[in-house]
């Protein structure tokens, strides 16, 4: 039987932070991005929390959360013994909060009552997923912790919080949403409900993301992209992902390519690969792309796939995103030396089994080779 879970209560809108006023007499551990303390964003969030709560902050969050860094947060968890945690920031901050929760509850035998996620980027969907991606910096690998109880209880989607994001963050995180949507659409555990969410994500991102990049203060566009990010998170949390993510995790681990950018570099190649090896994937891509209006209903699925691949590349140009490792600043010779490691670790990644096609090592090498130069 298929299991579909949407356990997170989601509040959206520029008054969504009002929900925090319901917290009374709690020990709260906030985990937030390093740049947030003493900013209007964190002041706004703290201002919504009643003064009778005991609030502590862990802000030493690093991109691609390293295990050493997370253990510092676990130490603070042990001192505070919170009954509520609030993760605030991009995917790294919310993932760090989840990992601190996971390890803190185990180490100190102290379960928390509630985890609240407040995303300040429209990208990872971490506010509605059961996954925390942790980096093992010594071995250059990323390890997902996947536990249903890590899914946040509450997600607060305030579009005002994303309006000050740097343009590159808007671009990379938004392209991650498109990747979540296109991968979950054809993933092995996809179903009618996840398809609906994924199709909406594709539609919103292809029409609204560049507008958010160019006019960051467009609150209406920001709100719909923020909600699409959440929808795509629900889709992939239930349906799974695929080889775009399993390879992208290797670009992050080995070359420190920001996650959303790594996904975007690979995405057109993976979509083209899946479409050429699976009739079902080809048809699902085609149907979804036709619904966006990017191609007319009378066009073939094959042309629809060519159009979405071209659209991804066009969006990357419009948002000043490098499309290869060379353009990102990585020596192609160094990237080529890592080929076997990238392929081997991609196959071990937790997202790999969801792909609609099981690629050979040569298939993975060919896709990776396309993003080197």
Coordinates of C-alpha atoms in Angstrom, one line a residue, residues 106-332:
X106 CA 19.7 10.2 21.8
X107 CA 22.7 11.4 23.8
X108 CA 20.7 13.0 26.7
X109 CA 17.6 10.8 26.6
X110 CA 15.6 14.0 26.4
X111 CA 12.8 14.1 23.8
X112 CA 11.5 17.5 22.8
X113 CA 7.8 18.3 22.4
X114 CA 7.8 20.4 19.3
X115 CA 10.0 21.4 16.4
X116 CA 9.1 24.5 14.5
X117 CA 10.8 25.4 11.1
X118 CA 10.9 29.0 9.8
X119 CA 12.6 28.9 6.3
X120 CA 14.3 32.1 5.1
X121 CA 15.0 30.7 1.7
X122 CA 12.6 29.2 -0.8
X123 CA 14.4 26.0 -1.7
X124 CA 15.2 23.0 0.4
X125 CA 11.7 22.1 1.6
X126 CA 13.4 21.1 4.9
X127 CA 10.5 22.6 6.8
X128 CA 8.3 19.6 5.8
X129 CA 10.7 16.7 5.3
X130 CA 12.0 13.9 7.5
X131 CA 15.6 14.4 6.3
X132 CA 18.7 16.1 7.6
X133 CA 21.8 16.1 5.3
X134 CA 25.0 16.1 7.3
X135 CA 28.6 16.4 5.9
X136 CA 31.5 14.1 6.9
X137 CA 34.2 16.6 6.0
X138 CA 37.0 14.1 6.7
X139 CA 35.8 11.6 4.1
X140 CA 34.2 14.2 1.7
X141 CA 30.8 12.6 1.9
X142 CA 27.2 13.7 2.8
X143 CA 25.0 11.5 5.0
X144 CA 21.3 11.9 5.1
X145 CA 19.6 11.2 8.5
X146 CA 16.1 10.0 7.5
X147 CA 13.7 9.6 10.4
X148 CA 10.0 10.4 10.3
X149 CA 10.0 12.0 13.7
X150 CA 12.4 14.6 12.4
X151 CA 9.7 16.1 10.2
X152 CA 8.9 19.5 11.8
X153 CA 5.6 19.8 13.6
X154 CA 5.0 23.4 12.4
X155 CA 6.2 25.3 9.4
X156 CA 5.8 29.1 9.3
X157 CA 6.1 30.5 5.7
X158 CA 6.6 34.3 5.9
X159 CA 7.4 35.7 2.4
X160 CA 8.9 38.8 4.0
X161 CA 11.8 36.7 5.4
X162 CA 13.0 35.6 1.9
X163 CA 12.8 39.1 0.4
X164 CA 16.3 40.1 1.7
X165 CA 18.0 36.9 0.5
X166 CA 21.1 37.5 -1.7
X167 CA 20.2 37.1 -5.4
X168 CA 22.4 34.0 -5.7
X169 CA 20.5 32.3 -2.9
X170 CA 17.2 33.1 -4.6
X171 CA 18.5 31.5 -7.8
X172 CA 20.2 28.4 -6.3
X173 CA 17.4 27.6 -3.8
X174 CA 14.7 28.2 -6.4
X175 CA 16.5 25.8 -8.9
X176 CA 16.6 23.3 -6.1
X177 CA 12.8 23.5 -5.9
X178 CA 12.6 22.8 -9.6
X179 CA 14.9 19.8 -9.1
X180 CA 12.7 18.5 -6.3
X181 CA 9.6 18.9 -8.5
X182 CA 11.1 17.2 -11.6
X183 CA 12.7 14.4 -9.6
X184 CA 9.8 13.5 -7.4
X185 CA 7.5 13.6 -10.5
X186 CA 9.2 10.5 -12.0
X187 CA 10.5 8.9 -8.8
X188 CA 9.6 5.3 -8.2
X189 CA 7.3 6.1 -5.2
X190 CA 5.4 8.9 -7.0
X191 CA 1.6 8.9 -6.8
X192 CA -1.3 11.1 -7.9
X193 CA -1.0 13.4 -4.9
X194 CA 2.8 13.9 -5.1
X195 CA 2.4 14.4 -8.9
X196 CA 0.0 17.3 -8.3
X197 CA 2.4 19.0 -5.9
X198 CA 5.4 18.4 -8.2
X199 CA 3.5 19.7 -11.3
X200 CA 2.6 22.9 -9.5
X201 CA 6.2 23.3 -8.4
X202 CA 7.4 23.1 -12.0
X203 CA 4.8 25.6 -13.2
X204 CA 5.5 28.1 -10.4
X205 CA 9.3 28.0 -10.7
X206 CA 9.5 28.2 -14.5
X207 CA 7.2 31.3 -14.4
X208 CA 8.1 33.1 -11.2
X209 CA 11.7 32.4 -10.1
X210 CA 13.4 34.8 -12.5
X211 CA 11.0 37.5 -11.4
X212 CA 12.0 36.9 -7.8
X213 CA 15.6 37.1 -8.8
X214 CA 15.2 40.4 -10.7
X215 CA 12.7 42.0 -8.3
X216 CA 13.3 40.5 -4.8
X217 CA 10.7 42.9 -3.3
X218 CA 7.8 41.4 -5.3
X219 CA 6.0 39.9 -2.3
X220 CA 3.3 38.2 -4.3
X221 CA 5.9 36.3 -6.4
X222 CA 7.9 35.6 -3.3
X223 CA 4.9 34.1 -1.5
X224 CA 4.0 31.8 -4.4
X225 CA 7.6 30.6 -4.8
X226 CA 7.9 30.1 -1.0
X227 CA 4.7 27.9 -1.0
X228 CA 5.9 26.0 -4.1
X229 CA 9.1 25.2 -2.3
X230 CA 7.1 23.7 0.5
X231 CA 4.8 21.8 -1.9
X232 CA 7.9 20.3 -3.6
X233 CA 9.3 19.3 -0.2
X234 CA 6.1 17.4 0.6
X235 CA 6.3 15.8 -2.9
X236 CA 9.8 14.5 -2.6
X237 CA 9.4 13.6 1.1
X238 CA 6.7 11.1 0.0
X239 CA 7.8 10.2 -3.5
X240 CA 11.6 10.3 -3.2
X241 CA 14.2 11.9 -5.5
X242 CA 16.8 10.4 -7.9
X243 CA 20.3 10.6 -9.4
X244 CA 20.3 14.4 -9.9
X245 CA 20.4 14.7 -6.1
X246 CA 22.7 11.7 -5.6
X247 CA 25.3 13.3 -8.0
X248 CA 24.7 16.8 -6.7
X249 CA 25.6 15.7 -3.2
X250 CA 29.0 14.7 -4.6
X251 CA 29.6 18.1 -6.3
X252 CA 28.9 19.6 -2.9
X253 CA 31.0 17.2 -0.9
X254 CA 34.0 17.3 -3.3
X255 CA 34.0 20.8 -4.7
X256 CA 31.8 22.9 -2.3
X257 CA 29.3 23.7 -5.1
X258 CA 26.2 25.2 -3.4
X259 CA 23.5 22.5 -3.4
X260 CA 20.9 24.1 -5.5
X261 CA 23.5 25.1 -8.1
X262 CA 24.9 21.6 -8.2
X263 CA 21.4 20.3 -8.8
X264 CA 20.7 22.9 -11.6
X265 CA 24.0 22.0 -13.4
X266 CA 22.9 18.4 -13.6
X267 CA 19.2 18.7 -14.0
X268 CA 18.8 19.1 -17.7
X269 CA 21.2 16.2 -18.4
X270 CA 19.3 14.0 -15.9
X271 CA 15.9 14.8 -17.3
X272 CA 17.1 14.1 -20.8
X273 CA 18.7 10.8 -19.6
X274 CA 15.6 9.6 -17.8
X275 CA 13.3 10.6 -20.7
X276 CA 15.4 8.7 -23.1
X277 CA 15.5 5.5 -21.0
X278 CA 11.9 5.4 -19.6
X279 CA 8.7 5.8 -21.6
X280 CA 6.8 6.4 -18.4
X281 CA 9.2 9.2 -17.3
X282 CA 9.1 10.7 -20.8
X283 CA 5.3 10.8 -20.7
X284 CA 5.1 12.2 -17.2
X285 CA 7.6 15.0 -18.0
X286 CA 5.7 15.8 -21.2
X287 CA 2.3 16.0 -19.5
X288 CA 3.7 18.2 -16.7
X289 CA 5.5 20.6 -19.0
X290 CA 2.5 20.9 -21.3
X291 CA 0.5 22.0 -18.2
X292 CA 2.9 24.9 -17.6
X293 CA 2.2 26.2 -21.1
X294 CA 5.9 26.1 -22.1
X295 CA 4.8 23.9 -25.0
X296 CA 1.4 23.4 -26.6
X297 CA -0.7 20.3 -25.9
X298 CA -0.2 19.1 -29.5
X299 CA 3.6 18.9 -29.2
X300 CA 5.3 15.6 -28.6
X301 CA 6.6 14.6 -25.2
X302 CA 10.1 14.5 -26.6
X303 CA 9.9 18.1 -27.7
X304 CA 8.5 19.0 -24.3
X305 CA 11.5 17.5 -22.6
X306 CA 13.8 19.4 -25.0
X307 CA 11.9 22.6 -24.0
X308 CA 12.3 22.1 -20.2
X309 CA 16.0 21.4 -20.6
X310 CA 16.4 24.6 -22.7
X311 CA 14.3 26.5 -20.1
X312 CA 16.5 25.4 -17.2
X313 CA 19.6 26.5 -19.1
X314 CA 17.9 29.8 -20.1
X315 CA 16.9 30.5 -16.4
X316 CA 20.5 29.8 -15.3
X317 CA 21.8 32.4 -17.8
X318 CA 19.2 34.9 -16.7
X319 CA 20.2 34.4 -13.1
X320 CA 24.0 34.4 -13.7
X321 CA 24.5 30.8 -12.7
X322 CA 27.6 28.9 -13.9
X323 CA 26.5 25.8 -15.7
X324 CA 29.6 23.7 -15.4
X325 CA 32.3 23.0 -12.8
X326 CA 34.8 24.8 -15.0
X327 CA 32.6 27.9 -15.0
X328 CA 32.3 27.6 -11.2
X329 CA 36.1 27.7 -10.9
X330 CA 37.0 24.1 -10.7
X331 CA 40.0 22.8 -12.7
X332 CA 38.4 20.2 -15.1

